[in-house]
Coordinates of N, CA, C and O in Angstrom, one line a residue:
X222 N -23.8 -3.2 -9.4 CA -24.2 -2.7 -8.1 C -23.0 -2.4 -7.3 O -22.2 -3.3 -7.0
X223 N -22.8 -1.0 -6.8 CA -21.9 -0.7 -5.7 C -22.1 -1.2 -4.8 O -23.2 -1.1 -4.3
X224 N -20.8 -2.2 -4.0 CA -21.5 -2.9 -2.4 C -20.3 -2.5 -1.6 O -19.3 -3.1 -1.4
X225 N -20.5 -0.9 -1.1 CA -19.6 -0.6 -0.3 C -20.1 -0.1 0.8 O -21.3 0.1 1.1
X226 N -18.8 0.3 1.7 CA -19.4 0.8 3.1 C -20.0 1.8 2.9 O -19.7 2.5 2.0
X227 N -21.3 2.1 3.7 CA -21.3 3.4 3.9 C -20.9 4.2 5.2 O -20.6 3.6 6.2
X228 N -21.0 5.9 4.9 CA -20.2 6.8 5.6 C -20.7 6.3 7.0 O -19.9 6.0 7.8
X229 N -21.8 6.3 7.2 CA -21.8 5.6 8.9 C -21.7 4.7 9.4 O -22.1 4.4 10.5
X230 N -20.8 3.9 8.4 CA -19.6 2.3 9.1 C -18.6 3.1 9.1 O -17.7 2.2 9.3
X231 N -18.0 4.1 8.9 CA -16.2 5.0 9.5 C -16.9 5.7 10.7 O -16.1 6.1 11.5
X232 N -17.9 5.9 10.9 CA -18.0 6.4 12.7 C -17.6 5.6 13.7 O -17.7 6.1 14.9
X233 N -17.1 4.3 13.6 CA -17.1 3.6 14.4 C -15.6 4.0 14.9 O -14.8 4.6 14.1
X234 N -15.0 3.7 16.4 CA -14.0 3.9 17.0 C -12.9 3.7 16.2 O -12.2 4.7 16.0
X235 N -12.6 2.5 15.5 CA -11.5 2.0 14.8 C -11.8 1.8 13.3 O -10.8 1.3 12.7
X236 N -12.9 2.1 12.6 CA -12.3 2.2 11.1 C -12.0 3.1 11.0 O -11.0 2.8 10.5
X237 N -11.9 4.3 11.1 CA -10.9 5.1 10.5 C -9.6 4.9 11.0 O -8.9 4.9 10.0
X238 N -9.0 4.7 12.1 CA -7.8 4.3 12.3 C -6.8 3.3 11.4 O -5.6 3.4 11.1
X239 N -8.1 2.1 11.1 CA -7.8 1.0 10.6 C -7.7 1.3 8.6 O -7.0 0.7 7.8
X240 N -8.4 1.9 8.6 CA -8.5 2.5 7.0 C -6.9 2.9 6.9 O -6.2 2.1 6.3
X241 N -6.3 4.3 7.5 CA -5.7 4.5 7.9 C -4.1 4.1 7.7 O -3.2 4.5 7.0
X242 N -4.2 3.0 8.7 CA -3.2 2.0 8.7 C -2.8 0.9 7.7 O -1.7 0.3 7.4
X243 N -4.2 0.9 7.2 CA -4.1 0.1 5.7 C -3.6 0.9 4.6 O -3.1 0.2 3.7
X244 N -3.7 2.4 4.4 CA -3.1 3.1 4.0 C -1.8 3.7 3.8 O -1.3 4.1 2.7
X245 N -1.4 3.7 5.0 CA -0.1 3.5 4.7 C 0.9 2.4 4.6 O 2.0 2.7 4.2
X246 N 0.6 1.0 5.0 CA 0.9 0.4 5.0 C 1.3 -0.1 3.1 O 2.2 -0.8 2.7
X247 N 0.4 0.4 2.5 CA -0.1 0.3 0.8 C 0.7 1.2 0.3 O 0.7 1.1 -0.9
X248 N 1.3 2.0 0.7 CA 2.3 3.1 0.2 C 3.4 3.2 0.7 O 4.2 4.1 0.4
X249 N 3.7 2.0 2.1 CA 4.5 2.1 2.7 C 6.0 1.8 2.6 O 6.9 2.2 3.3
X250 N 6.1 0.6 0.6 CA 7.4 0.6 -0.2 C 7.9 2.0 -0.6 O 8.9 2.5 -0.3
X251 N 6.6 2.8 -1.7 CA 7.0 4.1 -1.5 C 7.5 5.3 -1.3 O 8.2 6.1 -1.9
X252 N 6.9 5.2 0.3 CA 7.4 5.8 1.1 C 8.6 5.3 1.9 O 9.1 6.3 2.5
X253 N 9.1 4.6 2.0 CA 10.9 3.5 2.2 C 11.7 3.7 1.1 O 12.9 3.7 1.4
X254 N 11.3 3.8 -0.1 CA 12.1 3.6 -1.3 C 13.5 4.0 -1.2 O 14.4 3.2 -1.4
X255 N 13.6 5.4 -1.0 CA 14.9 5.5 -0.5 C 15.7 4.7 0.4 O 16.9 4.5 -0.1
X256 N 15.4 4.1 1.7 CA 16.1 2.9 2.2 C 16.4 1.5 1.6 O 17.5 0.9 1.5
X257 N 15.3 1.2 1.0 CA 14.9 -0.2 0.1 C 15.8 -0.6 -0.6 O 16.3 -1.8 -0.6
X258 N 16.3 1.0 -1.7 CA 17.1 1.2 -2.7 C 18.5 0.7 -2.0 O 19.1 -0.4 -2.2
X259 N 19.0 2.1 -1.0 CA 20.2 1.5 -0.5 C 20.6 0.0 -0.2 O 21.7 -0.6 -0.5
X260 N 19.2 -0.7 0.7 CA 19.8 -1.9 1.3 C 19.8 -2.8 -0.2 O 20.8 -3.4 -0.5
X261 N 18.7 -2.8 -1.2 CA 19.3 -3.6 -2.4 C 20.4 -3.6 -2.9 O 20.9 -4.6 -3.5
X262 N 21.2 -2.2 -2.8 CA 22.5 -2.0 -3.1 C 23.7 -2.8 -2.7 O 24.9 -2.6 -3.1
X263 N 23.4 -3.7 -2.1 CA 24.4 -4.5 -1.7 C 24.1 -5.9 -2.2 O 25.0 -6.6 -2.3
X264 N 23.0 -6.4 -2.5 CA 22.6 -7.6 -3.4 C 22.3 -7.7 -4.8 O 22.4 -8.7 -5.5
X265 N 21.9 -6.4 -5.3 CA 21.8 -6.7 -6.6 C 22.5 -4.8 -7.3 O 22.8 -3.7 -6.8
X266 N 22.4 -5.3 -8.6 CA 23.4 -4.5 -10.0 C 22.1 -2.9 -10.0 O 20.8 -3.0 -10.1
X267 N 22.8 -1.7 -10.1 CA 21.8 -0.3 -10.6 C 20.7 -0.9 -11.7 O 19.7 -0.2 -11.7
X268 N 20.7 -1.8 -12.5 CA 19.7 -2.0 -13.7 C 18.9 -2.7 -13.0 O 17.7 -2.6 -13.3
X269 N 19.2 -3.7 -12.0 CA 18.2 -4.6 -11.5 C 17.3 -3.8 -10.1 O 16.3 -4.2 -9.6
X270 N 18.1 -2.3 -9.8 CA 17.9 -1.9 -8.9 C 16.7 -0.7 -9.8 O 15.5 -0.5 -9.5
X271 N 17.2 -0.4 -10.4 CA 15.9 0.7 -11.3 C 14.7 -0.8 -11.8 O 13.6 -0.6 -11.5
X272 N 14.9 -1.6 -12.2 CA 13.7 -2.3 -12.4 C 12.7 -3.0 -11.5 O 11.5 -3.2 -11.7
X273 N 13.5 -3.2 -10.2 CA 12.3 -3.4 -9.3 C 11.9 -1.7 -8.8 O 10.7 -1.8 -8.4
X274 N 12.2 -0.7 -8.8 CA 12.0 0.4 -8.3 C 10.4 0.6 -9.4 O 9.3 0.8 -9.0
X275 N 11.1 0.6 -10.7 CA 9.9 1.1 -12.0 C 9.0 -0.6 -11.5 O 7.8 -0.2 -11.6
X276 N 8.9 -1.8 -11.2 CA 8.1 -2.7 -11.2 C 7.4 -2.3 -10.1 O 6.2 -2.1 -10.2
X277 N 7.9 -2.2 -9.2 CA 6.8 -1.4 -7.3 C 5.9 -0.3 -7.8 O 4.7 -0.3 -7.5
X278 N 6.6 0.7 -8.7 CA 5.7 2.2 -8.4 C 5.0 1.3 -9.5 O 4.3 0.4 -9.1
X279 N 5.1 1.4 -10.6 CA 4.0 0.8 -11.6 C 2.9 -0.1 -11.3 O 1.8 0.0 -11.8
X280 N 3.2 -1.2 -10.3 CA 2.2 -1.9 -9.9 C 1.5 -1.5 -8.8 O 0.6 -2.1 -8.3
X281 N 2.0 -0.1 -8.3 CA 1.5 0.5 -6.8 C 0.0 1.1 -8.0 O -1.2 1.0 -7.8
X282 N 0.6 1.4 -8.8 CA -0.4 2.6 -10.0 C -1.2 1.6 -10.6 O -2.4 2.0 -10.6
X283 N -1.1 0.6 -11.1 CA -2.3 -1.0 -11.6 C -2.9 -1.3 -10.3 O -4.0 -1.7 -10.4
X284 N -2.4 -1.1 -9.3 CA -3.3 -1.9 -8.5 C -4.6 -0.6 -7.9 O -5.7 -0.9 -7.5
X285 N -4.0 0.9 -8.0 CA -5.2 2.3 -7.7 C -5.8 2.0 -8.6 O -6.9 1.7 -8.3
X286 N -5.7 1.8 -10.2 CA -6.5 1.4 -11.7 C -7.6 0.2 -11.1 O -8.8 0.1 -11.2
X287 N -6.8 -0.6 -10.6 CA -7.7 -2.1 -10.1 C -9.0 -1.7 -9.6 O -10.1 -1.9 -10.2
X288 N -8.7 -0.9 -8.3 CA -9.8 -0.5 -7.7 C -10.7 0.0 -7.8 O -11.7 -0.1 -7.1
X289 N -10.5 0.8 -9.2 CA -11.9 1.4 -9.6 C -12.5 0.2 -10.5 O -13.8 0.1 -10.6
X290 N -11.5 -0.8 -11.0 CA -13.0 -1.8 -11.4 C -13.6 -2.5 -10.4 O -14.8 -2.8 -10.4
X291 N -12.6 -2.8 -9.3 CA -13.3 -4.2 -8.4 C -14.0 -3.2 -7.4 O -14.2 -3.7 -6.3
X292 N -14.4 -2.0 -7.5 CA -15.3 -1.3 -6.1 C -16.6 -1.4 -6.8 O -17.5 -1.1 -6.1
X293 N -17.0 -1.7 -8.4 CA -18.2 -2.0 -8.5 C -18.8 -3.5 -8.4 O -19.8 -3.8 -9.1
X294 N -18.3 -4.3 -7.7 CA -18.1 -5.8 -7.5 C -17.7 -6.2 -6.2 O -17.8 -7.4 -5.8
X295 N -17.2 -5.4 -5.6 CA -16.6 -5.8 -4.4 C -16.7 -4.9 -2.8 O -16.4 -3.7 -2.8
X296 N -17.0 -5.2 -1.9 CA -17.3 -4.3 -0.7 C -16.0 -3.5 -0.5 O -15.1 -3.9 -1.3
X297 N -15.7 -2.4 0.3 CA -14.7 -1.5 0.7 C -13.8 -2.8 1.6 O -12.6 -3.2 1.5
X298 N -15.0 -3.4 2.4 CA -13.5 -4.4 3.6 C -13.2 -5.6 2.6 O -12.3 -6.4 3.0
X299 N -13.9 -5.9 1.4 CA -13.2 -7.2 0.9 C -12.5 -6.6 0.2 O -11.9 -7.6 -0.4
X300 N -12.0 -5.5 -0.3 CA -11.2 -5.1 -1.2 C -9.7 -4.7 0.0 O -8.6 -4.9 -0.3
X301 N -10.2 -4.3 1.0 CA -9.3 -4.2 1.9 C -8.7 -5.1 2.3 O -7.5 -5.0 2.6
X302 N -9.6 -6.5 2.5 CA -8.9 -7.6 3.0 C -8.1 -8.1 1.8 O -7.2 -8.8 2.2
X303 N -8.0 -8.0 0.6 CA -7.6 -8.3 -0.6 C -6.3 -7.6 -0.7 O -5.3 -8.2 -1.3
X304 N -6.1 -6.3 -0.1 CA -5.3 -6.2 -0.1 C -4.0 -6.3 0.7 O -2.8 -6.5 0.5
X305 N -4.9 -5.8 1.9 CA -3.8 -6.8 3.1 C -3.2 -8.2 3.2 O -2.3 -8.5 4.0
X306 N -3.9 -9.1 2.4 CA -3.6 -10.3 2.4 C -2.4 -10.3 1.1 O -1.5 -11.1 1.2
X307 N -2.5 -9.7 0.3 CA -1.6 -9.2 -0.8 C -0.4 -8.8 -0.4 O 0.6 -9.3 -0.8
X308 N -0.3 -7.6 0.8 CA 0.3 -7.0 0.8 C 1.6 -8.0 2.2 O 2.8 -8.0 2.1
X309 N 0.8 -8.8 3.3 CA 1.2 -9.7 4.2 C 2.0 -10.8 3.2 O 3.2 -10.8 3.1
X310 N 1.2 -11.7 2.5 CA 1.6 -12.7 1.6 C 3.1 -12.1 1.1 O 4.2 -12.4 1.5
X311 N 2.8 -10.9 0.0 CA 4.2 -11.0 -0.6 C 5.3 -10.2 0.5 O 6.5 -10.6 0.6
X312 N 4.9 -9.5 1.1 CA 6.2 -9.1 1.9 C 6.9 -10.1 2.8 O 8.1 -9.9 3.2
X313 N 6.1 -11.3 3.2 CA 6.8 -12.0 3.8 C 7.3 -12.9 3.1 O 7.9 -13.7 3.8
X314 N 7.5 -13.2 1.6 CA 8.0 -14.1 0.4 C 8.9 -13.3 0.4 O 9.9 -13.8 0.9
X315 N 8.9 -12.4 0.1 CA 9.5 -11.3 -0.7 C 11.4 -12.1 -0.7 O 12.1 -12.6 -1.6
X316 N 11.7 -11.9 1.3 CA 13.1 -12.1 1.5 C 13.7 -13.9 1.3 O 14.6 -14.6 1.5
X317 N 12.9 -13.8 0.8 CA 12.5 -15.9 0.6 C 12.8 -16.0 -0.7 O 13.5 -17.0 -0.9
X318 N 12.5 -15.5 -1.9 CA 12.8 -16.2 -3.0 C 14.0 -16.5 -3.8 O 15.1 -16.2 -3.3
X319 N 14.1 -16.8 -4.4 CA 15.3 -18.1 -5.1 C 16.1 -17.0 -6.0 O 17.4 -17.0 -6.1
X320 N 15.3 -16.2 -6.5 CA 15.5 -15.4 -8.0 C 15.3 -13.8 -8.1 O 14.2 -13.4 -7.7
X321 N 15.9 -13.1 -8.5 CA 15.8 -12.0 -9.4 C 14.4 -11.7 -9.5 O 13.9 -10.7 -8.9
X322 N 13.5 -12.9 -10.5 CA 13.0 -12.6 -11.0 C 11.9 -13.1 -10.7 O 10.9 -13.1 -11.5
X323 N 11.9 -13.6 -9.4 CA 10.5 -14.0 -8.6 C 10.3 -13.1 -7.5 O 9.2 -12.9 -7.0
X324 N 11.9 -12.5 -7.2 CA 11.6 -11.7 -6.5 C 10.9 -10.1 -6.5 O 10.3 -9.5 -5.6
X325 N 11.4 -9.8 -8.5 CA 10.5 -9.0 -9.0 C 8.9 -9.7 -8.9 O 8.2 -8.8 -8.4
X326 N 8.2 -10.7 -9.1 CA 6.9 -11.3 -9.3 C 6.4 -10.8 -7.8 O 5.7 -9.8 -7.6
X327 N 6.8 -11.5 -7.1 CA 6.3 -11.2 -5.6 C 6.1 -9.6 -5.5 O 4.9 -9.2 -5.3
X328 N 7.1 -8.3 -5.5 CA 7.3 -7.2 -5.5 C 5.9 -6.7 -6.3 O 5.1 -5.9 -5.7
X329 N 5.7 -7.1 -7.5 CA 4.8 -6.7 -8.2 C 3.4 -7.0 -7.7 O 2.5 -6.1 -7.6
X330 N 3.1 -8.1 -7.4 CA 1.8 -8.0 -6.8 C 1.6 -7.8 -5.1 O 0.5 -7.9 -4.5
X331 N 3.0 -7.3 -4.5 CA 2.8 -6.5 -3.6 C 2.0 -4.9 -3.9 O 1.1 -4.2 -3.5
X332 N 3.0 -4.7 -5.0 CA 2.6 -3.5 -5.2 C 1.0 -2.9 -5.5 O 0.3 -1.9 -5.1
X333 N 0.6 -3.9 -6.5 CA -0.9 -4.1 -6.1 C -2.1 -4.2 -5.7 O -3.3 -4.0 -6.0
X334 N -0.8 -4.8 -4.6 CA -2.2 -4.8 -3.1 C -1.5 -3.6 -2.7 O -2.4 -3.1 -2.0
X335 N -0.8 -3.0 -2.6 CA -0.6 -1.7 -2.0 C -1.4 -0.5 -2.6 O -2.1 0.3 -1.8
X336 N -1.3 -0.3 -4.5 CA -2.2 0.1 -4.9 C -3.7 0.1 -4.4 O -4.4 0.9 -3.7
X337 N -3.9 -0.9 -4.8 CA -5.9 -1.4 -3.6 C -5.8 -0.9 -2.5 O -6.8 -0.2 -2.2
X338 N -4.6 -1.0 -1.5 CA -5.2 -0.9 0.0 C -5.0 1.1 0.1 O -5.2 1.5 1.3
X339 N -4.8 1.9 -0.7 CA -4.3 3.2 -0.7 C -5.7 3.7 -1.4 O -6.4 4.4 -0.7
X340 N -6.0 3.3 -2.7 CA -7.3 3.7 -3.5 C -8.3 3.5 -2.2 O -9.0 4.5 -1.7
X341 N -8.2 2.1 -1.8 CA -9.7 1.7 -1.1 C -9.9 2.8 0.5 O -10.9 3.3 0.9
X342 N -8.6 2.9 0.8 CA -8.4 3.7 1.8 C -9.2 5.3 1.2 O -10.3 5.8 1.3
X343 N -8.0 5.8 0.4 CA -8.4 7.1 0.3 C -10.5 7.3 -0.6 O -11.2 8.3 -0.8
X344 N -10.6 6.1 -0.7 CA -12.0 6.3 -1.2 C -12.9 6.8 0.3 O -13.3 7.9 0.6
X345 N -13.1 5.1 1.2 CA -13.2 5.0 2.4 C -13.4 6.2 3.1 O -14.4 6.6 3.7
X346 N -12.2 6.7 3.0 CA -11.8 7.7 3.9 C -12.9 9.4 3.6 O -13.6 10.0 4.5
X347 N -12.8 9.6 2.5 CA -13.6 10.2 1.9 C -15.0 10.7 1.7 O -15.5 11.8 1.4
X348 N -15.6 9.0 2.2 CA -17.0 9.0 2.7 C -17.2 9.2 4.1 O -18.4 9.2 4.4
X349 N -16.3 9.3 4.9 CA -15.8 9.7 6.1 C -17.1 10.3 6.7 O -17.9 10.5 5.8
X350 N -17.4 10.6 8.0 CA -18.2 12.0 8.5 C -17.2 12.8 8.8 O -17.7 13.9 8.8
X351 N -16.0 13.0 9.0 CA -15.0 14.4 9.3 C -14.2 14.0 8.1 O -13.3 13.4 8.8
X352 N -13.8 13.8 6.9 CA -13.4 13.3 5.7 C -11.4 14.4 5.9 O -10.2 14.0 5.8
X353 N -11.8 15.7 6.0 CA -10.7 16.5 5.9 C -9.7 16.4 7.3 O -8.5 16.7 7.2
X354 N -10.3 16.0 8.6 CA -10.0 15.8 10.0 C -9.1 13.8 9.3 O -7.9 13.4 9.3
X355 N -10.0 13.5 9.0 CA -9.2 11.7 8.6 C -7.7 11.9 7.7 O -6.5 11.4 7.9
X356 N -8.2 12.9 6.3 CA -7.0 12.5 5.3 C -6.0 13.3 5.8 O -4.9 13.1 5.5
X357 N -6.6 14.6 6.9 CA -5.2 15.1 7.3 C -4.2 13.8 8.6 O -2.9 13.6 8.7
X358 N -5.2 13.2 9.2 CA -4.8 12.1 10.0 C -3.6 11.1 8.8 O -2.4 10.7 8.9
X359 N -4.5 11.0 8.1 CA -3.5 9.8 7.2 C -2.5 10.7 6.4 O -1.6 10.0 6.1
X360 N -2.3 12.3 5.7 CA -1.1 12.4 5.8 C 0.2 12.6 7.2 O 1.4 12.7 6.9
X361 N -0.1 12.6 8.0 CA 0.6 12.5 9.2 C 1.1 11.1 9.4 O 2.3 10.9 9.5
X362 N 0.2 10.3 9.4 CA 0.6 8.7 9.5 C 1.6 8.8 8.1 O 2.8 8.7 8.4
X363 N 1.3 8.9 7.2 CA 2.2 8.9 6.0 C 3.5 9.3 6.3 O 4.4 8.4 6.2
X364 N 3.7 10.4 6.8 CA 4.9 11.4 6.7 C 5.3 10.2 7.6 O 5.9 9.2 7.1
X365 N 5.1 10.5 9.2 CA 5.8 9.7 10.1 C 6.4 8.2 9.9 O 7.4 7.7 10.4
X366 N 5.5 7.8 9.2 CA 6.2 5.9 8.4 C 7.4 6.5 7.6 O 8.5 5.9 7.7
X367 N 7.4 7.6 7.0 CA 8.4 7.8 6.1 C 9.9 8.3 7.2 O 11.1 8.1 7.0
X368 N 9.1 9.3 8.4 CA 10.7 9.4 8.8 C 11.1 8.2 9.5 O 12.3 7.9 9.4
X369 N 10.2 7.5 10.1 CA 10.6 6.3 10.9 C 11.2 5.2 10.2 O 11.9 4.3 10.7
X370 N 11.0 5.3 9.0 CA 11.4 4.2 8.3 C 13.3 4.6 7.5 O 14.2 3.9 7.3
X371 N 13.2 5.8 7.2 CA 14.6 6.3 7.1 C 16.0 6.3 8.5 O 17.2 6.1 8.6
X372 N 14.8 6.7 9.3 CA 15.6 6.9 11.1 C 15.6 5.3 11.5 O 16.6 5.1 12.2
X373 N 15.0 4.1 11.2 CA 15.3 2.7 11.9 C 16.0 2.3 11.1 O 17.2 2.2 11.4
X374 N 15.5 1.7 9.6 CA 15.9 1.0 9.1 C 17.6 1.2 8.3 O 18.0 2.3 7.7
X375 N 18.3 -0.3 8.5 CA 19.4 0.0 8.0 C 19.7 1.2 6.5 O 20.9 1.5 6.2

């Protein structure tokens, strides 16, 4: 049994915004990668730096795969909250761990939940009532995370 939203729960003021925001926030390593890369450049080796790069996009891509199993099991906002909580959890571990190679673990099931919250989004979004008015909304949010994030961050 599918238990998701339907299109006349995104009429409301703030889910599409919030879809949205969950959206890019789920693609928002991604879209940084170029920064990411640089600032790791000063803590860790090019092999360790291509391996978390291939561990993010890959698990960004398992976790869109995820989605299509858990959206027949799971509502649109619990899959959403699954992933925000994924995505909050490990990014705030992320600068915290001991290791290499926890720090790859954490990364990876960020990426995950970033996967989920991008699938769940662009599904969501979809079922929209203005569907082409929203995804053009969320490539704009997209782009601009990407210049803002090259223009702030070190």
């Amino acid at each position: 049994m599918n238990h998701t939203i339907p299109a006349s729960a995104t009429r409301t003021s703030l889910a599409t915004p919030a879809l949205i925001a969950l959206g890019v926030l789920g693609v928002g390593t991604f879209q940084a990668m170029p920064v990411i890369v640089s600032a790791l450049s000063n803590s860790y080796s090019d092999p360790q730096i291509a391996r978390f790069s291939f561990v993010q996009l890959s698990a960004l891509s398992v976790g869109c795969v995820l989605s299509l199993v858990l959206s027949r099991w799971l509502s649109t906002r619990a899959m959403a909250l699954i992933a925000l909580t994924l995505l909050c959890v490990c990014d705030g571990l992320a600068p915290f761990v001991p290791s290499f190679e926890a720090f790859i673990g954490v990364r990876a099931l960020a990426g995950i939940g970033g996967g989920l919250a991008v699938a769940t989004t662009t599904a969501a979004l979809a079922r929209s009532v203005a569907p082409d008015r929203a995804f053009g909304w969320f490539l704009f949010c997209q782009i601009a995370f990407q210049m803002l994030a090259v223009w702030v961050l070190p």
